[in-house]
């Protein structure tokens, strides 16, 4: 259960805003910590131990080791209880997969928490643009096979996290198929399904990992 989504800037601005000019003082982090703890209490009050619900804090910069440490050290200083660390990883914004692998390792060793790449994606075709993207980080082909190769790289990086702390990978968002006349994430190029709704090879990478683990 995420307490907010990509909350490295805080919650409920300006009350719980953190980071940036004028918002990195101890009192900002104290207010943010209080909001997070209230969110955790809300989750716990609505669930029981048999529900097996774990609380996640989601940081957007999956390749930023310094940013991750800044955020989670501040959270720890406020005594916020949580179970999982979530990262976003989009190569056109965050860079290569080796930087992700490094941050996964350092984060696992520092905080001893399970980590999920809770948002990731890659195009299965050409014909898409995203504001602020860096094409030099797009080292896999922009094709169905390239998308699958990207997915294997991410899954492998997460699986190699020390101590078995790499808990999983989630795609954002797999059903974003192009719809004429409507805005769709990535112009439909970042889905796990083609124009007809047929599952693309990247969608089968999850099964490859499961089958490998079962053997």
XYZ file of N, CA and C in Angstrom:
645
model
N 0.852 -1.170 0.000
C 0.000 0.000 0.000
C 0.897 1.232 0.000
N 0.829 2.026 -1.081
C 1.630 3.246 -1.140
C 1.000 4.368 -0.321
N 1.830 5.029 0.474
C 1.394 6.261 1.116
C 1.793 7.399 0.169
N 0.932 7.671 -0.786
C 1.254 8.652 -1.815
C 2.026 8.029 -2.958
N 2.150 8.768 -4.051
C 2.816 8.289 -5.256
C 3.965 9.240 -5.615
N 5.184 8.674 -5.713
C 6.366 9.482 -6.031
C 6.427 10.716 -5.118
N 6.596 10.459 -3.848
C 6.411 11.515 -2.839
C 7.727 12.148 -2.409
N 8.765 12.106 -3.249
C 10.024 12.731 -2.863
C 9.893 14.243 -2.675
N 8.850 14.861 -3.209
C 8.596 16.277 -2.971
C 7.658 16.533 -1.808
N 7.224 15.468 -1.153
C 6.339 15.613 -0.017
C 4.886 15.340 -0.347
N 3.999 15.747 0.564
C 2.552 15.538 0.437
C 1.824 16.822 0.839
N 0.652 17.024 0.268
C -0.259 18.094 0.699
C 0.452 19.450 0.789
N 1.004 19.854 -0.343
C 1.695 21.146 -0.391
C 0.751 22.290 -0.011
N 1.262 23.319 0.645
C 2.648 23.484 1.097
C 2.925 22.863 2.469
N 1.896 22.353 3.137
C 2.068 21.853 4.505
C 3.149 20.786 4.592
N 3.080 19.802 3.716
C 4.013 18.687 3.805
C 5.051 18.673 2.710
N 5.338 19.817 2.116
C 6.334 19.885 1.051
C 7.736 19.778 1.623
N 8.605 19.023 0.927
C 10.006 18.905 1.328
C 10.884 19.037 0.091
N 12.128 19.454 0.323
C 13.078 19.598 -0.767
C 12.896 20.901 -1.521
N 13.931 21.288 -2.243
C 13.851 22.511 -3.004
C 14.062 23.741 -2.137
N 14.121 24.871 -2.781
C 14.408 26.124 -2.084
C 13.346 26.412 -1.027
N 13.808 26.564 0.205
C 12.925 26.954 1.291
C 12.129 25.836 1.924
N 12.318 24.591 1.469
C 11.495 23.497 1.991
C 12.323 22.301 2.463
N 13.575 22.536 2.820
C 14.423 21.436 3.262
C 14.875 21.606 4.711
N 14.130 22.416 5.440
C 14.451 22.653 6.845
C 13.884 21.530 7.708
N 14.394 21.358 8.927
C 13.893 20.300 9.814
C 12.390 20.353 10.020
N 11.811 21.550 10.136
C 10.371 21.637 10.363
C 9.560 21.136 9.162
N 10.105 21.274 7.941
C 9.414 20.736 6.774
C 9.372 19.213 6.831
N 10.498 18.613 7.170
C 10.556 17.155 7.247
C 9.728 16.635 8.424
N 9.662 17.399 9.482
C 8.849 16.976 10.628
C 7.375 16.937 10.243
N 6.897 17.945 9.529
C 5.493 17.947 9.098
C 5.226 16.819 8.102
N 6.148 16.623 7.179
C 6.011 15.535 6.216
C 5.963 14.190 6.936
N 6.839 14.012 7.924
C 6.850 12.771 8.686
C 5.540 12.537 9.409
N 4.963 13.574 9.966
C 3.671 13.432 10.643
C 2.588 12.987 9.671
N 2.586 13.532 8.473
C 1.598 13.128 7.467
C 1.789 11.669 7.064
N 3.041 11.266 6.871
C 3.307 9.877 6.508
C 2.844 8.924 7.606
N 3.147 9.256 8.848
C 2.742 8.383 9.956
C 1.228 8.309 10.082
N 0.549 9.413 9.786
C -0.915 9.384 9.793
C -1.437 8.460 8.697
N -0.790 8.500 7.521
C -1.181 7.601 6.442
C -0.970 6.145 6.801
N 0.151 5.859 7.440
C 0.431 4.480 7.866
C -0.597 4.023 8.899
N -0.929 4.900 9.834
C -1.955 4.538 10.826
C -3.286 4.242 10.138
N -3.600 5.007 9.096
C -4.842 4.756 8.366
C -4.864 3.378 7.734
N -3.732 2.981 7.148
C -3.647 1.641 6.552
C -3.801 0.579 7.628
N -3.090 0.730 8.716
C -3.127 -0.283 9.773
C -4.510 -0.379 10.427
N -5.196 0.743 10.536
C -6.509 0.718 11.170
C -7.559 0.049 10.288
N -7.305 0.003 8.979
C -8.276 -0.582 8.051
C -7.944 -2.012 7.673
N -6.859 -2.555 8.217
C -6.439 -3.913 7.873
C -6.111 -4.694 9.141
N -5.993 -5.997 8.964
C -5.547 -6.865 10.050
C -4.324 -7.638 9.560
N -3.623 -8.277 10.472
C -2.386 -8.963 10.108
C -2.612 -10.038 9.052
N -3.776 -10.652 9.060
C -4.072 -11.700 8.079
C -4.181 -11.153 6.655
N -4.358 -9.841 6.509
C -4.444 -9.240 5.177
C -3.089 -9.191 4.479
N -2.012 -9.308 5.231
C -0.650 -9.285 4.681
C -0.377 -8.025 3.862
N -0.892 -6.901 4.312
C -0.683 -5.624 3.637
C 0.628 -5.014 4.121
N 1.478 -4.629 3.164
C 2.727 -3.964 3.504
C 2.695 -2.522 2.993
N 3.316 -1.649 3.735
C 3.312 -0.220 3.424
C 4.560 0.127 2.615
N 4.355 0.849 1.502
C 5.441 1.255 0.625
C 5.581 2.773 0.606
N 6.833 3.236 0.553
C 7.146 4.622 0.271
C 7.819 4.675 -1.098
N 7.323 5.539 -1.961
C 7.669 5.525 -3.383
C 8.506 6.754 -3.735
N 9.757 6.501 -4.151
C 10.672 7.558 -4.582
C 10.804 7.514 -6.103
N 10.731 8.672 -6.750
C 10.641 8.689 -8.216
C 11.969 8.430 -8.917
N 13.091 8.811 -8.309
C 14.375 8.731 -8.995
C 15.095 7.430 -8.767
N 14.723 6.411 -9.505
C 15.254 5.074 -9.249
C 16.739 4.913 -9.482
N 17.380 5.846 -10.181
C 18.823 5.748 -10.409
C 19.615 6.740 -9.569
N 18.948 7.523 -8.755
C 19.634 8.548 -7.963
C 19.943 8.023 -6.567
N 21.174 7.563 -6.372
C 21.561 7.054 -5.060
C 21.597 8.173 -4.026
N 22.072 9.349 -4.425
C 22.140 10.460 -3.474
C 20.746 10.946 -3.093
N 19.854 11.037 -4.075
C 18.488 11.458 -3.784
C 17.749 10.449 -2.932
N 17.968 9.169 -3.213
C 17.339 8.115 -2.414
C 17.786 8.197 -0.966
N 19.097 8.387 -0.761
C 19.612 8.468 0.605
C 19.066 9.705 1.314
N 19.014 10.835 0.613
C 18.456 12.058 1.214
C 17.031 11.822 1.687
N 16.228 11.192 0.835
C 14.816 11.003 1.159
C 14.625 10.014 2.300
N 15.224 8.838 2.193
C 14.945 7.794 3.183
C 15.696 8.019 4.499
N 16.812 8.717 4.475
C 17.433 9.115 5.736
C 16.526 10.083 6.490
N 15.918 11.016 5.742
C 15.012 11.977 6.386
C 13.775 11.275 6.944
N 13.254 10.309 6.213
C 12.105 9.533 6.684
C 12.469 8.760 7.951
N 13.660 8.151 7.945
C 14.103 7.398 9.122
C 14.263 8.309 10.332
N 14.751 9.524 10.102
C 14.940 10.462 11.206
C 13.614 10.838 11.860
N 12.516 10.734 11.103
C 11.192 11.041 11.640
C 10.511 9.811 12.242
N 11.167 8.662 12.159
C 10.600 7.452 12.753
C 9.375 6.932 12.023
N 9.317 7.125 10.706
C 8.162 6.656 9.933
C 8.276 5.144 9.730
N 7.258 4.362 10.135
C 7.304 2.916 9.928
C 6.834 2.556 8.514
N 7.598 1.723 7.820
C 7.196 1.269 6.489
C 7.894 -0.052 6.204
N 7.443 -0.736 5.172
C 7.930 -2.080 4.885
C 8.687 -2.197 3.570
N 8.282 -1.413 2.583
C 8.810 -1.549 1.230
C 9.290 -0.211 0.692
N 10.297 -0.271 -0.179
C 10.752 0.898 -0.932
C 10.341 0.718 -2.387
N 9.730 1.734 -2.947
C 9.340 1.707 -4.354
C 10.153 2.710 -5.153
N 10.570 2.323 -6.362
C 11.282 3.206 -7.283
C 10.517 3.314 -8.598
N 10.639 4.458 -9.230
C 10.271 4.592 -10.634
C 11.550 4.536 -11.462
N 11.464 3.912 -12.643
C 12.622 3.864 -13.539
C 12.170 3.951 -14.986
N 12.422 5.092 -15.597
C 12.176 5.315 -17.013
C 13.506 5.759 -17.625
N 14.100 4.967 -18.499
C 15.465 5.259 -18.954
C 15.622 6.610 -19.639
N 14.586 7.093 -20.329
C 14.712 8.381 -21.015
C 14.761 9.553 -20.038
N 14.361 9.336 -18.814
C 14.478 10.351 -17.763
C 15.592 10.038 -16.760
N 15.821 8.751 -16.499
C 16.694 8.349 -15.388
C 18.032 7.777 -15.805
N 18.220 7.439 -17.083
C 19.511 6.920 -17.524
C 19.546 5.403 -17.634
N 20.763 4.868 -17.684
C 20.956 3.453 -17.965
C 20.617 2.530 -16.814
N 20.484 1.252 -17.136
C 20.063 0.271 -16.145
C 21.159 -0.002 -15.116
N 22.419 0.250 -15.458
C 23.492 0.026 -14.480
C 23.367 0.981 -13.297
N 22.909 2.203 -13.567
C 22.682 3.142 -12.464
C 21.547 2.661 -11.568
N 20.528 2.057 -12.168
C 19.445 1.457 -11.381
C 19.985 0.322 -10.528
N 20.783 -0.540 -11.145
C 21.348 -1.682 -10.418
C 22.175 -1.204 -9.217
N 22.982 -0.168 -9.431
C 23.805 0.386 -8.348
C 22.940 0.914 -7.204
N 21.895 1.661 -7.553
C 21.044 2.229 -6.507
C 20.268 1.147 -5.770
N 19.839 0.121 -6.467
C 19.177 -0.995 -5.800
C 20.106 -1.627 -4.769
N 21.351 -1.847 -5.163
C 22.309 -2.471 -4.242
C 22.560 -1.584 -3.024
N 22.858 -0.312 -3.269
C 23.176 0.583 -2.173
C 21.983 0.779 -1.231
N 20.805 0.865 -1.799
C 19.601 1.072 -0.989
C 19.291 -0.150 -0.137
N 19.432 -1.331 -0.732
C 19.179 -2.562 0.031
C 20.148 -2.696 1.192
N 21.403 -2.385 0.949
C 22.410 -2.515 1.999
C 22.223 -1.474 3.092
N 21.772 -0.291 2.729
C 21.656 0.786 3.711
C 20.401 0.656 4.568
N 19.267 0.229 3.952
C 17.988 0.268 4.669
C 17.417 -1.110 4.975
N 17.961 -2.156 4.378
C 17.527 -3.528 4.658
C 16.017 -3.686 4.488
N 15.506 -3.152 3.373
C 14.086 -3.262 3.028
C 13.944 -3.907 1.657
N 12.834 -4.595 1.433
C 12.519 -5.068 0.090
C 12.246 -3.878 -0.816
N 12.639 -4.004 -2.091
C 12.518 -2.907 -3.052
C 11.784 -3.396 -4.295
N 10.853 -2.596 -4.767
C 10.123 -2.887 -5.998
C 10.317 -1.728 -6.976
N 10.642 -2.044 -8.214
C 10.534 -1.038 -9.274
C 9.056 -0.991 -9.626
N 8.395 0.008 -9.078
C 6.939 0.032 -9.104
C 6.394 0.763 -10.336
N 7.281 1.428 -11.064
C 6.917 2.024 -12.351
C 8.088 1.882 -13.311
N 7.829 1.337 -14.483
C 8.809 1.320 -15.560
C 8.074 1.134 -16.875
N 8.736 1.448 -17.985
C 8.141 1.275 -19.310
C 9.215 1.488 -20.366
N 8.925 1.028 -21.575
C 9.802 1.232 -22.730
C 8.950 1.040 -23.986
N 9.241 1.799 -25.060
C 8.393 1.710 -26.264
C 8.605 0.429 -27.065
N 7.510 -0.059 -27.625
C 7.582 -1.230 -28.490
C 7.573 -0.832 -29.968
N 7.515 0.452 -30.236
C 7.541 0.947 -31.618
C 8.006 2.400 -31.607
N 8.320 2.907 -32.807
C 8.633 4.320 -32.978
C 7.335 5.131 -32.938
N 7.475 6.448 -33.036
C 6.284 7.282 -33.125
C 5.760 7.740 -31.789
N 6.655 8.075 -30.878
C 6.225 8.576 -29.576
C 7.208 9.642 -29.115
N 6.741 10.594 -28.367
C 7.592 11.626 -27.773
C 7.075 11.927 -26.376
N 8.007 12.214 -25.476
C 7.651 12.610 -24.121
C 8.477 13.829 -23.746
N 7.846 14.799 -23.160
C 8.532 16.025 -22.784
C 9.668 15.732 -21.812
N 10.835 16.329 -22.083
C 11.973 16.182 -21.188
C 12.726 14.876 -21.340
N 12.446 14.104 -22.371
C 13.107 12.812 -22.514
C 14.488 12.972 -23.133
N 15.375 12.040 -22.802
C 16.744 12.015 -23.307
C 16.925 10.776 -24.172
N 16.921 10.945 -25.509
C 17.004 9.760 -26.381
C 18.320 9.014 -26.283
N 19.374 9.647 -25.741
C 20.666 8.963 -25.658
C 20.637 7.799 -24.682
N 19.671 7.798 -23.758
C 19.551 6.696 -22.801
C 18.738 5.534 -23.347
N 18.195 5.697 -24.560
C 17.336 4.654 -25.136
C 18.214 3.677 -25.917
N 18.932 2.846 -25.204
C 19.931 1.983 -25.831
C 19.368 0.675 -26.369
N 18.125 0.363 -26.050
C 17.481 -0.818 -26.600
C 16.708 -0.410 -27.862
N 16.547 -1.303 -28.820
C 15.750 -0.958 -30.003
C 14.318 -0.594 -29.620
N 13.741 0.355 -30.317
C 12.343 0.714 -30.084
C 11.476 -0.200 -30.940
N 11.347 -1.401 -30.447
C 10.629 -2.460 -31.146
C 10.082 -3.426 -30.117
N 9.268 -4.369 -30.552
C 8.715 -5.352 -29.626
C 9.830 -6.163 -28.967
N 10.833 -6.559 -29.756
C 11.939 -7.327 -29.188
C 12.816 -6.445 -28.304
N 12.983 -5.180 -28.674
C 13.745 -4.260 -27.842
C 13.073 -3.995 -26.515
N 11.758 -3.868 -26.538
C 11.008 -3.681 -25.298
C 11.193 -4.880 -24.378
N 11.162 -6.076 -24.951
C 11.347 -7.287 -24.146
C 12.762 -7.354 -23.580
N 13.766 -6.939 -24.373
C 15.145 -6.931 -23.889
C 15.305 -5.941 -22.737
N 14.661 -4.790 -22.868
C 14.676 -3.813 -21.778
C 14.072 -4.419 -20.518
N 12.936 -5.062 -20.661
C 12.259 -5.633 -19.510
C 13.133 -6.683 -18.829
N 13.816 -7.504 -19.618
C 14.704 -8.507 -19.026
C 15.835 -7.835 -18.261
N 16.350 -6.726 -18.794
C 17.425 -6.010 -18.118
C 16.972 -5.495 -16.757
N 15.773 -4.953 -16.698
C 15.254 -4.424 -15.440
C 14.973 -5.549 -14.451
N 14.322 -6.604 -14.918
C 14.011 -7.735 -14.040
C 15.297 -8.363 -13.496
N 16.306 -8.492 -14.360
C 17.579 -9.060 -13.924
C 18.251 -8.171 -12.884
N 18.208 -6.853 -13.098
C 18.799 -5.920 -12.145
C 18.126 -6.029 -10.784
N 16.816 -6.094 -10.778
C 16.076 -6.195 -9.515
C 16.365 -7.534 -8.842
N 16.407 -8.596 -9.625
C 16.655 -9.930 -9.056
C 18.051 -10.050 -8.460
N 18.993 -9.230 -8.917
C 20.371 -9.299 -8.419
C 20.594 -8.449 -7.171
N 19.562 -7.800 -6.662
C 19.687 -6.977 -5.467
C 20.147 -7.837 -4.284
N 21.139 -7.380 -3.531
C 21.673 -8.209 -2.436
C 20.609 -8.607 -1.417
N 20.821 -9.791 -0.851
C 19.952 -10.279 0.207
C 18.565 -10.659 -0.260
N 18.383 -10.828 -1.564
C 17.053 -11.139 -2.081
C 16.061 -10.011 -1.882
N 16.559 -8.776 -1.736
C 15.695 -7.637 -1.441
C 14.982 -7.085 -2.670
N 15.320 -7.555 -3.855
C 14.593 -7.138 -5.053
C 13.273 -7.879 -5.135
N 12.173 -7.200 -4.814
C 10.890 -7.888 -4.624
C 10.013 -7.921 -5.864
N 10.324 -7.138 -6.903
C 9.474 -7.227 -8.073
C 9.571 -6.017 -8.978
N 8.845 -6.108 -10.099
C 8.789 -5.059 -11.118
C 7.344 -4.905 -11.570
N 6.899 -3.662 -11.674
C 5.565 -3.354 -12.191
C 5.696 -2.429 -13.394
N 4.862 -2.654 -14.395
C 4.858 -1.845 -15.622
C 3.800 -0.755 -15.521
N 4.186 0.464 -15.938
C 3.217 1.566 -15.971
C 3.000 2.003 -17.424
N 1.780 2.089 -17.933
C 0.753 1.192 -17.499
C 0.443 0.312 -18.672
N 0.305 -0.997 -18.479
C 0.367 -1.972 -19.577
C -0.765 -1.869 -20.590
N -1.912 -1.373 -20.173
C -3.081 -1.371 -21.070
C -3.238 -0.066 -21.833
N -2.195 0.768 -21.890
C -2.277 2.080 -22.546
C -2.204 1.938 -24.066
N -3.213 1.307 -24.647
C -3.286 1.110 -26.095
C -3.790 2.397 -26.742
N -3.211 2.737 -27.897
C -3.587 3.956 -28.589
C -5.071 3.964 -28.951
N -5.729 5.089 -28.637
C -7.135 5.283 -28.962
C -7.239 6.549 -29.815
N -7.639 6.445 -31.079
C -7.695 7.621 -31.946
C -8.527 8.743 -31.324
N -7.968 9.938 -31.340
C -8.674 11.100 -30.827
C -8.544 11.335 -29.343
N -7.895 10.430 -28.625
C -7.737 10.571 -27.175
C -6.256 10.541 -26.804
N -5.912 11.260 -25.736
C -4.544 11.192 -25.237
C -4.334 9.867 -24.521
N -3.253 9.191 -24.864
C -2.875 7.947 -24.205
C -1.391 8.034 -23.864
N -1.044 7.546 -22.698
C 0.345 7.548 -22.238
C 1.279 7.007 -23.314
N 2.268 7.832 -23.705
C 3.257 7.406 -24.680
C 2.704 7.194 -26.070
N 1.539 7.786 -26.354
C 0.902 7.599 -27.653
C 0.676 6.122 -27.972
N 0.486 5.334 -26.926
C 0.236 3.907 -27.101
C 1.477 3.074 -27.318
N 2.655 3.717 -27.399
C 3.883 2.984 -27.679
C 4.496 2.346 -26.433
N 3.971 2.678 -25.259
C 4.554 2.181 -24.012
C 3.691 1.107 -23.355
N 2.738 0.602 -24.077
C 1.869 -0.454 -23.548
C 2.564 -1.810 -23.655
N 1.954 -2.822 -23.061
C 2.428 -4.200 -23.221
C 1.553 -4.975 -24.204
N 0.731 -4.227 -24.961
C -0.159 -4.840 -25.953
C -0.067 -4.046 -27.249
N -0.209 -4.733 -28.387
C -0.152 -4.042 -29.669
C -1.498 -3.407 -29.999
N -1.639 -2.900 -31.208
C -2.857 -2.204 -31.607
C -4.110 -3.062 -31.460
N -3.968 -4.364 -31.630
C -5.123 -5.263 -31.587
C -5.397 -5.813 -30.199
N -4.553 -5.464 -29.211
C -4.715 -5.998 -27.870
C -3.950 -7.278 -27.629
N -3.110 -7.675 -28.582
C -2.311 -8.890 -28.412
C -1.120 -8.615 -27.492
N -0.875 -9.509 -26.546
C 0.230 -9.354 -25.613
C 1.561 -9.345 -26.356
N 2.395 -8.369 -26.042
C 3.722 -8.255 -26.636
C 4.723 -9.126 -25.885
N 5.883 -9.431 -26.514
C 6.859 -10.317 -25.861
C 7.306 -9.856 -24.474
N 7.377 -8.535 -24.246
C 7.805 -8.052 -22.931
C 6.883 -8.530 -21.820
N 5.611 -8.716 -22.139
C 4.663 -9.176 -21.139
C 4.923 -10.591 -20.681
N 5.653 -11.346 -21.495
C 5.947 -12.731 -21.143
C 7.209 -12.860 -20.306
N 7.950 -11.760 -20.147
C 9.174 -11.810 -19.353
C 8.866 -12.141 -17.900
N 7.718 -11.674 -17.407
C 7.317 -12.016 -16.041
C 7.236 -13.532 -15.880
N 6.634 -14.192 -16.863
C 6.512 -15.637 -16.817
C 7.851 -16.335 -16.915
N 8.779 -15.759 -17.700
C 10.115 -16.351 -17.804
C 10.792 -16.401 -16.443
N 10.677 -15.320 -15.689
C 11.303 -15.278 -14.374
C 10.657 -16.277 -13.426
N 9.326 -16.397 -13.499
C 8.615 -17.343 -12.629
C 9.007 -18.780 -12.950
N 9.104 -19.091 -14.249
C 9.473 -20.442 -14.654
C 10.891 -20.762 -14.251
N 11.790 -19.735 -14.376
C 13.186 -19.951 -13.989
C 13.303 -20.209 -12.490
N 12.520 -19.499 -11.694
C 12.565 -19.662 -10.248
C 12.018 -21.027 -9.820
N 11.071 -21.547 -10.597
C 10.448 -22.817 -10.238
C 11.352 -24.003 -10.535
N 12.310 -23.799 -11.447
C 13.183 -24.920 -11.805
C 14.290 -25.142 -10.779
